[in-house]
Coordinates of C-alpha atoms in Angstrom, one line a residue:
X21 CA 0.0 0.0 0.0
X22 CA 0.9 3.7 -0.1
X23 CA 2.2 5.8 2.8
X24 CA 0.3 9.0 3.6
X25 CA 1.9 11.7 5.6
X26 CA -0.3 13.2 8.3
X27 CA 0.3 16.1 10.5
X28 CA -1.3 16.3 13.9
X29 CA -1.1 18.9 16.6
X30 CA -1.5 18.5 20.4
X31 CA -2.4 21.3 22.8
X32 CA 0.3 21.6 25.4
X33 CA -1.1 24.5 27.4
X34 CA -0.6 28.3 27.4
X35 CA 3.1 28.1 27.7
X36 CA 5.3 25.9 25.5
X37 CA 4.5 22.8 27.5
X38 CA 6.7 21.5 30.3
X39 CA 10.0 21.9 28.3
X40 CA 12.8 24.1 29.6
X41 CA 15.7 25.6 27.8
X42 CA 19.0 23.9 28.5
X43 CA 22.3 25.7 28.0
X44 CA 24.9 23.8 26.0
X45 CA 28.0 22.6 27.9
X46 CA 31.0 24.8 27.5
X47 CA 34.4 23.3 26.6
X48 CA 37.1 24.5 29.0
X49 CA 39.9 23.4 26.6
X50 CA 39.0 26.0 24.0
X51 CA 39.2 28.9 26.5
X52 CA 42.6 27.7 27.7
X53 CA 43.9 27.4 24.1
X54 CA 42.8 30.9 23.4
X55 CA 44.4 32.3 26.6
X56 CA 47.7 30.6 25.8
X57 CA 47.9 31.3 22.1
X58 CA 47.1 35.0 22.2
X59 CA 50.1 35.9 24.4
X60 CA 52.4 33.7 22.3
X61 CA 51.3 35.5 19.1
X62 CA 51.9 38.9 20.7
X63 CA 55.4 37.8 21.8
X64 CA 56.2 36.6 18.3
X65 CA 55.0 39.9 16.8
X66 CA 57.1 41.9 19.3
X67 CA 60.2 39.8 18.5
X68 CA 59.7 40.4 14.8
X69 CA 59.3 44.2 15.2
X70 CA 62.2 44.6 17.7
X71 CA 64.9 42.5 15.9
X72 CA 67.8 44.6 14.5
X73 CA 67.8 45.3 10.8
X74 CA 70.9 45.1 8.6
X75 CA 72.8 48.3 7.7
X76 CA 72.9 49.4 4.1
X77 CA 74.9 52.1 2.3
X78 CA 74.1 54.0 -0.8
X79 CA 76.0 56.0 -3.4
X80 CA 74.6 59.0 -5.1
X81 CA 75.4 59.3 -8.8
X82 CA 74.8 62.4 -10.9
X83 CA 73.9 62.2 -14.6
X84 CA 73.2 64.9 -17.1
X85 CA 70.4 64.8 -19.6
X86 CA 69.7 66.6 -22.8
X87 CA 67.2 69.4 -22.5
X88 CA 63.6 68.3 -22.8
X89 CA 62.0 68.4 -26.2
X90 CA 58.5 69.4 -27.0
X91 CA 56.1 66.5 -26.0
X92 CA 54.4 64.8 -28.9
X93 CA 50.9 66.1 -29.6
X94 CA 48.1 63.7 -29.0
X95 CA 46.3 62.2 -32.0
X96 CA 42.8 63.7 -32.4
X97 CA 40.0 61.2 -31.8
X98 CA 38.3 59.8 -34.9
X99 CA 35.0 61.3 -35.8
X100 CA 32.0 59.8 -34.0
X101 CA 30.0 57.4 -36.0
X102 CA 26.9 55.3 -35.3
X103 CA 23.7 54.1 -36.7
X104 CA 20.0 54.6 -36.1
X105 CA 17.1 52.7 -37.4
X106 CA 13.4 53.2 -38.1
X107 CA 10.9 50.4 -38.6
X108 CA 7.2 49.7 -38.5
X109 CA 5.1 52.8 -37.9
X110 CA 6.7 55.1 -35.4
X111 CA 9.5 52.9 -33.9
X112 CA 13.1 54.0 -33.8
X113 CA 16.5 52.9 -32.4
X114 CA 18.5 56.0 -31.7
X115 CA 22.3 56.5 -31.9
X116 CA 22.5 56.3 -28.1
X117 CA 20.5 53.1 -27.8
X118 CA 17.1 54.7 -27.0
X119 CA 13.9 53.2 -28.4
X120 CA 11.3 56.0 -28.7
X121 CA 7.9 55.4 -30.4
X122 CA 6.0 58.4 -31.7
X123 CA 2.3 57.6 -31.3
X124 CA 1.2 61.2 -31.1
X125 CA 0.8 63.5 -34.1
X126 CA 3.4 66.1 -34.9
X127 CA 6.9 66.8 -36.3
X128 CA 10.0 65.7 -34.4
X129 CA 13.7 65.7 -34.9
X130 CA 15.0 62.3 -35.6
X131 CA 18.6 63.5 -36.1
X132 CA 19.8 67.0 -35.3
X133 CA 23.6 67.6 -35.5
X134 CA 25.9 70.1 -37.0
X135 CA 26.1 68.2 -40.3
X136 CA 23.0 66.0 -40.5
X137 CA 19.3 67.1 -40.0
X138 CA 16.5 64.6 -40.3
X139 CA 12.9 65.4 -39.3
X140 CA 9.9 63.2 -39.2
X141 CA 6.2 63.9 -39.5
X142 CA 3.8 61.6 -37.7
X143 CA 0.0 61.5 -38.2
X144 CA -2.8 59.1 -37.3
X145 CA -4.3 56.9 -40.0
X146 CA -7.5 54.8 -40.3
X147 CA -5.3 51.7 -40.3
X148 CA -3.7 52.4 -37.0
X149 CA -6.9 53.4 -35.2
X150 CA -5.8 57.0 -34.9
X151 CA -2.3 56.2 -33.6
X152 CA 0.4 58.1 -35.4
X153 CA 2.4 56.5 -38.2
X154 CA 5.4 57.9 -40.1
X155 CA 4.0 60.0 -42.9
X156 CA 7.0 62.0 -44.1
X157 CA 10.8 62.2 -43.5
X158 CA 12.9 65.2 -44.5
X159 CA 16.7 64.8 -44.7
X160 CA 19.1 67.8 -45.1
X161 CA 22.1 69.6 -43.7
X162 CA 25.5 70.8 -44.8
X163 CA 26.5 67.3 -45.9
X164 CA 23.9 67.6 -48.7
X165 CA 25.3 71.0 -49.7
X166 CA 22.0 72.9 -49.3
X167 CA 19.8 70.1 -50.8
X168 CA 16.9 68.5 -49.0
X169 CA 15.5 65.0 -49.6
X170 CA 11.8 64.5 -48.7
X171 CA 10.3 61.0 -48.6
X172 CA 6.6 60.5 -48.0
X173 CA 3.2 61.8 -48.9

């Protein structure tokens, strides 16, 4: 047959029954070992600190050096580069790793730097139940030498 585990409880009164707390026996040998070893360790440390050290001598030598030259100039850092991405309706992955989603209508900067300007226009559609979708993207800036590229309706 099978075994069934059962739990039963027995009322032992308002206290914890007739049980009392018993202190564990202390070992006298441990206390003696600590009392003997601590002074021995202190004596060993005192001996190590007080023993005489060996005497050393040194000789000073003078050398002449050529006058210092101008330090080399540091190499300028390479220009920053990165990538961003747009997909779906209003979803973006930005250069710094952000993931904004533009569900409200309006025009926002997608990229705005000294050399590159990209702006997006977002409007609701009947297919997105009024949530904004990317309707138009305009790309410009000095890198296009005054030209602007517009993609969208």
